[in-house]
Amino acid sequence: PPTRPYPAASLVKVITMAAALDSAPEAVARPCRYVGNQYRLTPKRVDPPRGGNSVSLRKALITSNNQCFAQLAVHTIGAPTLLDAIDRFGWLDAPGPGHAQGVVTDPGDNAFALGRLGSGLGGARITPLHAVSLAAALVDGWRVEPRWIRRITDAEGRELALPPERPRQRVLTSELATELREMLAETTLRGTARRAFRDRRGRSLLQRVKVAGKTGSLNGKDPDGRYEWFVGVAPVDRPTIAIAVVSVQAPLYWVSASQLAAETLKVIFCPKGVCSSAAAGRWSEASPPSVAAIDDGGAAR
């Protein structure tokens, strides 16, 4: 169900990077060192090794390097700043009527727990509406309140007043939002979602429309399976569409969350096989808002 929370996985890395850019931008410019498998985290690996591999944090973001983001959370950001950033993005609230609150565990003084939270290996559960709100904040730094109710009537058909919109909340400066988008554009070009956004001949699936995105994957329970995420915005330079996809995969599966996102964006931006930024206008300017989704049976609605 789209109204319940799921493990946030590496989507947390977007908030971890945002917190670092805001509170310690000089640290983001320094390379990260890690040893062995970049995805494997142990209590010792939350501390930078003396040797090992070296990678920029920009590349660590698009390749979802868990060790680098655990180190960033533990040695640069700290638990209070990271939890404050998570709260600012709305993950502790219910994102909309009928949707569950996010669940985030305070790591306290436990460095390993903080590293797991900052890298996305544990400690955070969110709904897809939380995830798409995170993506929408990358447009201009404002936290977007979702509204999909056009009108309310009582039993006699009389129209009632809609609840007032809450004041918008800024979670990032517009400059930081732009910087994050430019970083995350590499995810679909050279990072963890590059294959999903290319056709069988290796050409860009959306032609000249560029997408900024972040993937996430984590094994979990309730239900058992591999939880896969993709969140993103497009076009990168002037976004009009934010998207979030979550899928729970069985041991055998045929399509990834990134592929589902790419195919949905293709429907939005590429009518009749020609992709353009302007094509999204028929979705973003519709009233009431149109929603592109894929249900369990694979049908678009």
PDB file of C-alpha atoms in Angstrom:
ATOM      1  CA  PRO A   1       0.000   0.000   0.000  1.00  0.00           C
ATOM      2  CA  PRO A   2       1.295   3.508  -0.806  1.00  0.00           C
ATOM      3  CA  THR A   3       0.126   4.884   2.538  1.00  0.00           C
ATOM      4  CA  ARG A   4       2.450   2.867   4.770  1.00  0.00           C
ATOM      5  CA  PRO A   5       6.155   3.390   5.512  1.00  0.00           C
ATOM      6  CA  TYR A   6       8.965   1.307   4.047  1.00  0.00           C
ATOM      7  CA  PRO A   7      12.744   1.294   4.716  1.00  0.00           C
ATOM      8  CA  ALA A   8      14.084   4.536   3.244  1.00  0.00           C
ATOM      9  CA  ALA A   9      17.368   2.914   2.217  1.00  0.00           C
ATOM     10  CA  SER A  10      19.800   5.176   0.369  1.00  0.00           C
ATOM     11  CA  LEU A  11      17.303   7.989  -0.145  1.00  0.00           C
ATOM     12  CA  VAL A  12      18.636   9.180   3.218  1.00  0.00           C
ATOM     13  CA  LYS A  13      21.923   9.969   1.484  1.00  0.00           C
ATOM     14  CA  VAL A  14      20.259  12.944  -0.216  1.00  0.00           C
ATOM     15  CA  ILE A  15      19.458  14.452   3.194  1.00  0.00           C
ATOM     16  CA  THR A  16      22.891  13.542   4.560  1.00  0.00           C
ATOM     17  CA  MET A  17      24.544  15.328   1.646  1.00  0.00           C
ATOM     18  CA  ALA A  18      22.195  18.302   2.005  1.00  0.00           C
ATOM     19  CA  ALA A  19      23.086  18.588   5.707  1.00  0.00           C
ATOM     20  CA  ALA A  20      26.797  18.436   4.875  1.00  0.00           C
ATOM     21  CA  LEU A  21      26.538  21.057   2.116  1.00  0.00           C
ATOM     22  CA  ASP A  22      24.683  23.328   4.514  1.00  0.00           C
ATOM     23  CA  SER A  23      26.759  22.875   7.676  1.00  0.00           C
ATOM     24  CA  ALA A  24      30.229  21.874   6.427  1.00  0.00           C
ATOM     25  CA  PRO A  25      30.667  22.526   2.687  1.00  0.00           C
ATOM     26  CA  GLU A  26      34.441  22.307   3.003  1.00  0.00           C
ATOM     27  CA  ALA A  27      34.100  18.654   4.060  1.00  0.00           C
ATOM     28  CA  VAL A  28      32.190  17.821   0.880  1.00  0.00           C
ATOM     29  CA  ALA A  29      35.188  18.943  -1.172  1.00  0.00           C
ATOM     30  CA  ARG A  30      37.495  16.451   0.553  1.00  0.00           C
ATOM     31  CA  PRO A  31      37.841  12.908  -0.827  1.00  0.00           C
ATOM     32  CA  CYS A  32      36.546   9.906   1.103  1.00  0.00           C
ATOM     33  CA  ARG A  33      38.635   6.814   1.838  1.00  0.00           C
ATOM     34  CA  TYR A  34      37.112   3.360   2.245  1.00  0.00           C
ATOM     35  CA  VAL A  35      38.209  -0.282   2.240  1.00  0.00           C
ATOM     36  CA  GLY A  36      36.769  -3.340   0.565  1.00  0.00           C
ATOM     37  CA  ASN A  37      33.172  -3.408  -0.607  1.00  0.00           C
ATOM     38  CA  GLN A  38      31.797   0.156  -0.553  1.00  0.00           C
ATOM     39  CA  TYR A  39      28.337  -1.116   0.397  1.00  0.00           C
ATOM     40  CA  ARG A  40      29.463  -3.140   3.436  1.00  0.00           C
ATOM     41  CA  LEU A  41      29.512  -1.267   6.729  1.00  0.00           C
ATOM     42  CA  THR A  42      30.957  -2.474  10.024  1.00  0.00           C
ATOM     43  CA  PRO A  43      31.545  -0.593  13.290  1.00  0.00           C
ATOM     44  CA  LYS A  44      35.205  -0.095  12.324  1.00  0.00           C
ATOM     45  CA  ARG A  45      34.354   1.248   8.881  1.00  0.00           C
ATOM     46  CA  VAL A  46      32.559   4.329  10.182  1.00  0.00           C
ATOM     47  CA  ASP A  47      36.083   5.699  10.762  1.00  0.00           C
ATOM     48  CA  PRO A  48      38.226   6.706   7.766  1.00  0.00           C
ATOM     49  CA  PRO A  49      40.993   4.135   7.105  1.00  0.00           C
ATOM     50  CA  ARG A  50      44.609   5.164   6.685  1.00  0.00           C
ATOM     51  CA  GLY A  51      44.783   3.556   3.262  1.00  0.00           C
ATOM     52  CA  GLY A  52      42.312   1.960   0.900  1.00  0.00           C
ATOM     53  CA  ASN A  53      40.339   3.451  -1.962  1.00  0.00           C
ATOM     54  CA  SER A  54      39.707   7.150  -2.465  1.00  0.00           C
ATOM     55  CA  VAL A  55      36.641   8.711  -4.071  1.00  0.00           C
ATOM     56  CA  SER A  56      35.001  12.119  -4.187  1.00  0.00           C
ATOM     57  CA  LEU A  57      31.789  12.539  -2.221  1.00  0.00           C
ATOM     58  CA  ARG A  58      30.001  13.487  -5.433  1.00  0.00           C
ATOM     59  CA  LYS A  59      30.865  10.094  -6.886  1.00  0.00           C
ATOM     60  CA  ALA A  60      30.095   8.425  -3.541  1.00  0.00           C
ATOM     61  CA  LEU A  61      26.572   9.880  -3.801  1.00  0.00           C
ATOM     62  CA  ILE A  62      25.804   8.637  -7.309  1.00  0.00           C
ATOM     63  CA  THR A  63      27.310   5.190  -6.622  1.00  0.00           C
ATOM     64  CA  SER A  64      25.648   5.012  -3.177  1.00  0.00           C
ATOM     65  CA  ASN A  65      28.835   4.375  -1.189  1.00  0.00           C
ATOM     66  CA  ASN A  66      27.689   3.384   2.311  1.00  0.00           C
ATOM     67  CA  GLN A  67      31.066   3.707   3.999  1.00  0.00           C
ATOM     68  CA  CYS A  68      31.590   7.268   2.797  1.00  0.00           C
ATOM     69  CA  PHE A  69      28.179   8.448   3.939  1.00  0.00           C
ATOM     70  CA  ALA A  70      28.498   6.705   7.285  1.00  0.00           C
ATOM     71  CA  GLN A  71      31.801   8.542   7.826  1.00  0.00           C
ATOM     72  CA  LEU A  72      30.181  11.815   6.745  1.00  0.00           C
ATOM     73  CA  ALA A  73      27.350  11.367   9.244  1.00  0.00           C
ATOM     74  CA  VAL A  74      29.621  10.367  12.130  1.00  0.00           C
ATOM     75  CA  HIS A  75      32.617  12.672  11.684  1.00  0.00           C
ATOM     76  CA  THR A  76      31.163  15.739   9.956  1.00  0.00           C
ATOM     77  CA  ILE A  77      27.443  16.110  10.572  1.00  0.00           C
ATOM     78  CA  GLY A  78      26.602  14.471  13.914  1.00  0.00           C
ATOM     79  CA  ALA A  79      23.293  13.059  15.133  1.00  0.00           C
ATOM     80  CA  PRO A  80      21.545  16.338  16.164  1.00  0.00           C
ATOM     81  CA  THR A  81      22.201  18.042  12.816  1.00  0.00           C
ATOM     82  CA  LEU A  82      21.208  14.986  10.785  1.00  0.00           C
ATOM     83  CA  LEU A  83      18.007  14.446  12.774  1.00  0.00           C
ATOM     84  CA  ASP A  84      17.149  18.122  12.417  1.00  0.00           C
ATOM     85  CA  ALA A  85      17.604  17.888   8.639  1.00  0.00           C
ATOM     86  CA  ILE A  86      15.424  14.767   8.470  1.00  0.00           C
ATOM     87  CA  ASP A  87      12.727  16.570  10.451  1.00  0.00           C
ATOM     88  CA  ARG A  88      13.003  19.648   8.214  1.00  0.00           C
ATOM     89  CA  PHE A  89      12.301  17.504   5.153  1.00  0.00           C
ATOM     90  CA  GLY A  90       9.115  16.292   6.839  1.00  0.00           C
ATOM     91  CA  TRP A  91      10.006  12.664   7.432  1.00  0.00           C
ATOM     92  CA  LEU A  92       8.761  12.737  11.028  1.00  0.00           C
ATOM     93  CA  ASP A  93       5.299  13.970  10.012  1.00  0.00           C
ATOM     94  CA  ALA A  94       2.396  12.395   8.171  1.00  0.00           C
ATOM     95  CA  PRO A  95       2.900  13.651   4.595  1.00  0.00           C
ATOM     96  CA  GLY A  96      -0.806  13.778   3.769  1.00  0.00           C
ATOM     97  CA  PRO A  97      -4.287  12.648   4.868  1.00  0.00           C
ATOM     98  CA  GLY A  98      -4.403   8.901   5.415  1.00  0.00           C
ATOM     99  CA  HIS A  99      -0.634   8.482   5.129  1.00  0.00           C
ATOM    100  CA  ALA A 100       1.489   7.226   8.009  1.00  0.00           C
ATOM    101  CA  GLN A 101       4.161   9.242   9.765  1.00  0.00           C
ATOM    102  CA  GLY A 102       7.759   8.506   9.002  1.00  0.00           C
ATOM    103  CA  VAL A 103       9.697   6.492  11.573  1.00  0.00           C
ATOM    104  CA  VAL A 104      13.250   7.588  12.400  1.00  0.00           C
ATOM    105  CA  THR A 105      15.316   6.116  15.246  1.00  0.00           C
ATOM    106  CA  ASP A 106      17.557   8.476  17.206  1.00  0.00           C
ATOM    107  CA  PRO A 107      21.046   6.886  17.174  1.00  0.00           C
ATOM    108  CA  GLY A 108      22.070   8.691  20.372  1.00  0.00           C
ATOM    109  CA  ASP A 109      25.786   8.270  21.066  1.00  0.00           C
ATOM    110  CA  ASN A 110      26.077   5.066  19.042  1.00  0.00           C
ATOM    111  CA  ALA A 111      28.427   5.886  16.157  1.00  0.00           C
ATOM    112  CA  PHE A 112      27.572   2.715  14.240  1.00  0.00           C
ATOM    113  CA  ALA A 113      23.830   3.440  14.486  1.00  0.00           C
ATOM    114  CA  LEU A 114      24.468   7.000  13.271  1.00  0.00           C
ATOM    115  CA  GLY A 115      26.527   5.658  10.377  1.00  0.00           C
ATOM    116  CA  ARG A 116      23.757   3.258   9.420  1.00  0.00           C
ATOM    117  CA  LEU A 117      21.182   6.062   9.557  1.00  0.00           C
ATOM    118  CA  GLY A 118      23.278   8.492   7.505  1.00  0.00           C
ATOM    119  CA  SER A 119      24.054   5.898   4.839  1.00  0.00           C
ATOM    120  CA  GLY A 120      20.522   4.487   4.673  1.00  0.00           C
ATOM    121  CA  LEU A 121      21.257   1.020   6.042  1.00  0.00           C
ATOM    122  CA  GLY A 122      18.762   1.392   8.888  1.00  0.00           C
ATOM    123  CA  GLY A 123      16.873   3.673  11.206  1.00  0.00           C
ATOM    124  CA  ALA A 124      14.416   5.336   8.788  1.00  0.00           C
ATOM    125  CA  ARG A 125      11.096   4.284   7.283  1.00  0.00           C
ATOM    126  CA  ILE A 126       9.037   6.525   4.986  1.00  0.00           C
ATOM    127  CA  THR A 127       6.035   6.423   2.678  1.00  0.00           C
ATOM    128  CA  PRO A 128       6.258   7.071  -1.075  1.00  0.00           C
ATOM    129  CA  LEU A 129       4.651  10.459  -0.429  1.00  0.00           C
ATOM    130  CA  HIS A 130       7.572  11.351   1.859  1.00  0.00           C
ATOM    131  CA  ALA A 131       9.904  10.255  -0.941  1.00  0.00           C
ATOM    132  CA  VAL A 132       8.296  12.355  -3.673  1.00  0.00           C
ATOM    133  CA  SER A 133       8.235  15.329  -1.301  1.00  0.00           C
ATOM    134  CA  LEU A 134      12.003  14.907  -0.898  1.00  0.00           C
ATOM    135  CA  ALA A 135      12.360  14.931  -4.677  1.00  0.00           C
ATOM    136  CA  ALA A 136      10.146  18.015  -5.021  1.00  0.00           C
ATOM    137  CA  ALA A 137      12.333  19.916  -2.557  1.00  0.00           C
ATOM    138  CA  LEU A 138      15.166  19.604  -5.079  1.00  0.00           C
ATOM    139  CA  VAL A 139      13.311  21.959  -7.437  1.00  0.00           C
ATOM    140  CA  ASP A 140      13.858  25.186  -5.501  1.00  0.00           C
ATOM    141  CA  GLY A 141      14.481  24.187  -1.890  1.00  0.00           C
ATOM    142  CA  TRP A 142      10.877  24.451  -0.692  1.00  0.00           C
ATOM    143  CA  ARG A 143       9.058  21.618   1.051  1.00  0.00           C
ATOM    144  CA  VAL A 144       5.890  20.964  -0.918  1.00  0.00           C
ATOM    145  CA  GLU A 145       2.590  20.161   0.771  1.00  0.00           C
ATOM    146  CA  PRO A 146       0.724  17.645  -1.390  1.00  0.00           C
ATOM    147  CA  ARG A 147      -2.866  18.579  -2.188  1.00  0.00           C
ATOM    148  CA  TRP A 148      -5.102  16.329  -4.251  1.00  0.00           C
ATOM    149  CA  ILE A 149      -8.575  17.167  -2.904  1.00  0.00           C
ATOM    150  CA  ARG A 150     -10.404  19.535  -5.244  1.00  0.00           C
ATOM    151  CA  ARG A 151     -13.547  20.062  -3.172  1.00  0.00           C
ATOM    152  CA  ILE A 152     -15.478  18.710  -0.177  1.00  0.00           C
ATOM    153  CA  THR A 153     -19.255  18.444   0.108  1.00  0.00           C
ATOM    154  CA  ASP A 154     -21.524  17.409   2.950  1.00  0.00           C
ATOM    155  CA  ALA A 155     -24.337  14.821   2.815  1.00  0.00           C
ATOM    156  CA  GLU A 156     -26.683  17.379   1.232  1.00  0.00           C
ATOM    157  CA  GLY A 157     -24.186  18.273  -1.481  1.00  0.00           C
ATOM    158  CA  ARG A 158     -23.243  21.640  -0.010  1.00  0.00           C
ATOM    159  CA  GLU A 159     -19.634  22.567  -0.663  1.00  0.00           C
ATOM    160  CA  LEU A 160     -17.468  22.948   2.435  1.00  0.00           C
ATOM    161  CA  ALA A 161     -14.323  24.982   2.867  1.00  0.00           C
ATOM    162  CA  LEU A 162     -11.050  23.195   2.192  1.00  0.00           C
ATOM    163  CA  PRO A 163      -8.485  23.209   5.003  1.00  0.00           C
ATOM    164  CA  PRO A 164      -6.133  26.156   4.536  1.00  0.00           C
ATOM    165  CA  GLU A 165      -2.751  25.480   3.022  1.00  0.00           C
ATOM    166  CA  ARG A 166       0.083  25.570   5.505  1.00  0.00           C
ATOM    167  CA  PRO A 167       2.835  28.110   4.864  1.00  0.00           C
ATOM    168  CA  ARG A 168       5.614  26.707   2.721  1.00  0.00           C
ATOM    169  CA  GLN A 169       8.785  25.744   4.536  1.00  0.00           C
ATOM    170  CA  ARG A 170      12.234  26.229   3.065  1.00  0.00           C
ATOM    171  CA  VAL A 171      14.469  23.207   3.609  1.00  0.00           C
ATOM    172  CA  LEU A 172      17.321  24.199   1.282  1.00  0.00           C
ATOM    173  CA  THR A 173      18.569  27.385  -0.273  1.00  0.00           C
ATOM    174  CA  SER A 174      17.848  27.537  -3.996  1.00  0.00           C
ATOM    175  CA  GLU A 175      21.608  27.378  -4.598  1.00  0.00           C
ATOM    176  CA  LEU A 176      21.968  24.138  -2.631  1.00  0.00           C
ATOM    177  CA  ALA A 177      18.925  22.647  -4.357  1.00  0.00           C
ATOM    178  CA  THR A 178      20.529  23.402  -7.729  1.00  0.00           C
ATOM    179  CA  GLU A 179      23.859  21.938  -6.612  1.00  0.00           C
ATOM    180  CA  LEU A 180      22.184  18.737  -5.398  1.00  0.00           C
ATOM    181  CA  ARG A 181      20.229  18.379  -8.644  1.00  0.00           C
ATOM    182  CA  GLU A 182      23.409  18.725 -10.670  1.00  0.00           C
ATOM    183  CA  MET A 183      25.073  16.055  -8.527  1.00  0.00           C
ATOM    184  CA  LEU A 184      22.097  13.701  -8.800  1.00  0.00           C
ATOM    185  CA  ALA A 185      21.893  14.099 -12.569  1.00  0.00           C
ATOM    186  CA  GLU A 186      24.991  11.899 -12.649  1.00  0.00           C
ATOM    187  CA  THR A 187      22.940   9.038 -11.103  1.00  0.00           C
ATOM    188  CA  THR A 188      21.046   8.541 -14.363  1.00  0.00           C
ATOM    189  CA  LEU A 189      24.066   9.271 -16.574  1.00  0.00           C
ATOM    190  CA  ARG A 190      26.887   7.344 -14.912  1.00  0.00           C
ATOM    191  CA  GLY A 191      25.557   6.143 -11.538  1.00  0.00           C
ATOM    192  CA  THR A 192      23.300   3.437 -10.164  1.00  0.00           C
ATOM    193  CA  ALA A 193      20.371   4.208 -12.539  1.00  0.00           C
ATOM    194  CA  ARG A 194      22.350   4.613 -15.775  1.00  0.00           C
ATOM    195  CA  ARG A 195      21.105   1.369 -17.375  1.00  0.00           C
ATOM    196  CA  ALA A 196      17.464   2.099 -16.615  1.00  0.00           C
ATOM    197  CA  PHE A 197      17.656   5.412 -18.477  1.00  0.00           C
ATOM    198  CA  ARG A 198      19.149   3.962 -21.644  1.00  0.00           C
ATOM    199  CA  ASP A 199      17.586   1.879 -24.393  1.00  0.00           C
ATOM    200  CA  ARG A 200      18.977  -1.396 -25.708  1.00  0.00           C
ATOM    201  CA  ARG A 201      21.369   0.461 -27.991  1.00  0.00           C
ATOM    202  CA  GLY A 202      22.765   2.514 -25.119  1.00  0.00           C
ATOM    203  CA  ARG A 203      21.026   5.735 -26.157  1.00  0.00           C
ATOM    204  CA  SER A 204      19.345   8.068 -23.687  1.00  0.00           C
ATOM    205  CA  LEU A 205      15.768   6.836 -23.127  1.00  0.00           C
ATOM    206  CA  LEU A 206      14.448  10.392 -22.703  1.00  0.00           C
ATOM    207  CA  GLN A 207      16.682  11.880 -25.424  1.00  0.00           C
ATOM    208  CA  ARG A 208      17.606  15.438 -24.332  1.00  0.00           C
ATOM    209  CA  VAL A 209      15.468  15.473 -21.167  1.00  0.00           C
ATOM    210  CA  LYS A 210      17.859  14.949 -18.260  1.00  0.00           C
ATOM    211  CA  VAL A 211      16.745  13.471 -14.928  1.00  0.00           C
ATOM    212  CA  ALA A 212      18.245  14.012 -11.476  1.00  0.00           C
ATOM    213  CA  GLY A 213      17.623  11.031  -9.242  1.00  0.00           C
ATOM    214  CA  LYS A 214      18.622   8.769  -6.396  1.00  0.00           C
ATOM    215  CA  THR A 215      18.223   5.035  -6.059  1.00  0.00           C
ATOM    216  CA  GLY A 216      17.939   2.947  -2.907  1.00  0.00           C
ATOM    217  CA  SER A 217      17.764  -0.761  -2.166  1.00  0.00           C
ATOM    218  CA  LEU A 218      17.581  -2.744   1.052  1.00  0.00           C
ATOM    219  CA  ASN A 219      16.378  -6.181   2.067  1.00  0.00           C
ATOM    220  CA  GLY A 220      13.548  -6.077   4.577  1.00  0.00           C
ATOM    221  CA  LYS A 221      10.594  -7.754   6.273  1.00  0.00           C
ATOM    222  CA  ASP A 222       6.846  -7.061   6.349  1.00  0.00           C
ATOM    223  CA  PRO A 223       6.589  -7.980   3.565  1.00  0.00           C
ATOM    224  CA  ASP A 224       9.732  -9.988   2.910  1.00  0.00           C
ATOM    225  CA  GLY A 225      11.690  -8.846  -0.107  1.00  0.00           C
ATOM    226  CA  ARG A 226      14.148  -6.440  -1.615  1.00  0.00           C
ATOM    227  CA  TYR A 227      12.924  -2.854  -1.291  1.00  0.00           C
ATOM    228  CA  GLU A 228      13.894  -0.725  -4.269  1.00  0.00           C
ATOM    229  CA  TRP A 229      13.442   3.038  -4.618  1.00  0.00           C
ATOM    230  CA  PHE A 230      13.906   5.686  -7.233  1.00  0.00           C
ATOM    231  CA  VAL A 231      13.183   9.363  -6.628  1.00  0.00           C
ATOM    232  CA  GLY A 232      13.916  12.193  -8.981  1.00  0.00           C
ATOM    233  CA  VAL A 233      12.975  15.372 -10.814  1.00  0.00           C
ATOM    234  CA  ALA A 234      13.015  16.336 -14.464  1.00  0.00           C
ATOM    235  CA  PRO A 235      14.149  18.193 -16.453  1.00  0.00           C
ATOM    236  CA  VAL A 236      17.294  18.890 -14.427  1.00  0.00           C
ATOM    237  CA  ASP A 237      17.648  22.554 -15.384  1.00  0.00           C
ATOM    238  CA  ARG A 238      14.004  23.584 -14.743  1.00  0.00           C
ATOM    239  CA  PRO A 239      12.115  20.707 -13.094  1.00  0.00           C
ATOM    240  CA  THR A 240       8.364  20.382 -13.581  1.00  0.00           C
ATOM    241  CA  ILE A 241       7.858  16.745 -12.547  1.00  0.00           C
ATOM    242  CA  ALA A 242       8.869  14.980  -9.322  1.00  0.00           C
ATOM    243  CA  ILE A 243       8.606  11.202  -9.140  1.00  0.00           C
ATOM    244  CA  ALA A 244       8.968   8.474  -6.526  1.00  0.00           C
ATOM    245  CA  VAL A 245       8.800   4.727  -7.148  1.00  0.00           C
ATOM    246  CA  VAL A 246       9.039   1.959  -4.555  1.00  0.00           C
ATOM    247  CA  SER A 247       8.841  -1.731  -5.344  1.00  0.00           C
ATOM    248  CA  VAL A 248       9.170  -4.818  -3.160  1.00  0.00           C
ATOM    249  CA  GLN A 249      10.937  -7.471  -5.189  1.00  0.00           C
ATOM    250  CA  ALA A 250      10.710 -11.238  -4.821  1.00  0.00           C
ATOM    251  CA  PRO A 251      13.821 -13.368  -5.529  1.00  0.00           C
ATOM    252  CA  LEU A 252      12.890 -13.333  -9.240  1.00  0.00           C
ATOM    253  CA  TYR A 253      11.765 -10.062 -10.773  1.00  0.00           C
ATOM    254  CA  TRP A 254      11.736  -8.497 -14.225  1.00  0.00           C
ATOM    255  CA  VAL A 255      11.828  -4.738 -13.745  1.00  0.00           C
ATOM    256  CA  SER A 256      13.584  -2.437 -11.260  1.00  0.00           C
ATOM    257  CA  ALA A 257      12.234   0.671  -9.544  1.00  0.00           C
ATOM    258  CA  SER A 258      14.555   2.780 -11.718  1.00  0.00           C
ATOM    259  CA  GLN A 259      13.142   1.182 -14.871  1.00  0.00           C
ATOM    260  CA  LEU A 260       9.574   1.829 -13.693  1.00  0.00           C
ATOM    261  CA  ALA A 261      10.495   5.468 -13.083  1.00  0.00           C
ATOM    262  CA  ALA A 262      12.195   5.794 -16.459  1.00  0.00           C
ATOM    263  CA  GLU A 263       9.230   4.297 -18.334  1.00  0.00           C
ATOM    264  CA  THR A 264       6.774   6.549 -16.451  1.00  0.00           C
ATOM    265  CA  LEU A 265       8.836   9.629 -17.292  1.00  0.00           C
ATOM    266  CA  LYS A 266       8.968   8.478 -20.899  1.00  0.00           C
ATOM    267  CA  VAL A 267       5.143   8.514 -20.989  1.00  0.00           C
ATOM    268  CA  ILE A 268       5.185  12.045 -19.551  1.00  0.00           C
ATOM    269  CA  PHE A 269       7.955  13.591 -21.657  1.00  0.00           C
ATOM    270  CA  CYS A 270       7.926  11.566 -24.870  1.00  0.00           C
ATOM    271  CA  PRO A 271       4.509  11.467 -26.570  1.00  0.00           C
ATOM    272  CA  LYS A 272       4.709   9.785 -29.980  1.00  0.00           C
ATOM    273  CA  GLY A 273       8.375   8.978 -29.376  1.00  0.00           C
ATOM    274  CA  VAL A 274       9.644  12.565 -29.345  1.00  0.00           C
ATOM    275  CA  CYS A 275      10.856  13.797 -25.954  1.00  0.00           C
ATOM    276  CA  SER A 276      10.670  17.420 -24.868  1.00  0.00           C
ATOM    277  CA  SER A 277      10.444  19.375 -21.631  1.00  0.00           C
ATOM    278  CA  ALA A 278       7.277  21.090 -22.843  1.00  0.00           C
ATOM    279  CA  ALA A 279       5.430  17.778 -23.162  1.00  0.00           C
ATOM    280  CA  ALA A 280       5.102  17.571 -19.368  1.00  0.00           C
ATOM    281  CA  GLY A 281       2.791  20.584 -19.387  1.00  0.00           C
ATOM    282  CA  ARG A 282      -0.258  18.440 -19.991  1.00  0.00           C
ATOM    283  CA  TRP A 283       0.449  16.708 -16.666  1.00  0.00           C
ATOM    284  CA  SER A 284       1.761  19.498 -14.444  1.00  0.00           C
ATOM    285  CA  GLU A 285      -0.783  22.100 -15.541  1.00  0.00           C
ATOM    286  CA  ALA A 286      -3.869  19.859 -15.457  1.00  0.00           C
ATOM    287  CA  SER A 287      -6.682  20.657 -13.027  1.00  0.00           C
ATOM    288  CA  PRO A 288      -7.275  18.615 -10.966  1.00  0.00           C
ATOM    289  CA  PRO A 289      -3.707  17.228 -11.019  1.00  0.00           C
ATOM    290  CA  SER A 290      -3.181  14.138 -13.142  1.00  0.00           C
ATOM    291  CA  VAL A 291      -1.272  11.220 -11.664  1.00  0.00           C
ATOM    292  CA  ALA A 292       0.718   8.620 -13.583  1.00  0.00           C
ATOM    293  CA  ALA A 293       1.022   5.385 -11.648  1.00  0.00           C
ATOM    294  CA  ILE A 294       1.473   1.677 -12.242  1.00  0.00           C
ATOM    295  CA  ASP A 295      -0.538  -0.743 -10.146  1.00  0.00           C
ATOM    296  CA  ASP A 296       0.346  -4.315  -9.170  1.00  0.00           C
ATOM    297  CA  GLY A 297      -1.121  -5.617 -12.422  1.00  0.00           C
ATOM    298  CA  GLY A 298       1.161  -3.426 -14.516  1.00  0.00           C
ATOM    299  CA  ALA A 299      -1.582  -1.149 -15.823  1.00  0.00           C
ATOM    300  CA  ALA A 300      -1.093   2.601 -16.016  1.00  0.00           C
ATOM    301  CA  ARG A 301      -3.721   4.781 -14.368  1.00  0.00           C
TER     302      ARG A 301
END
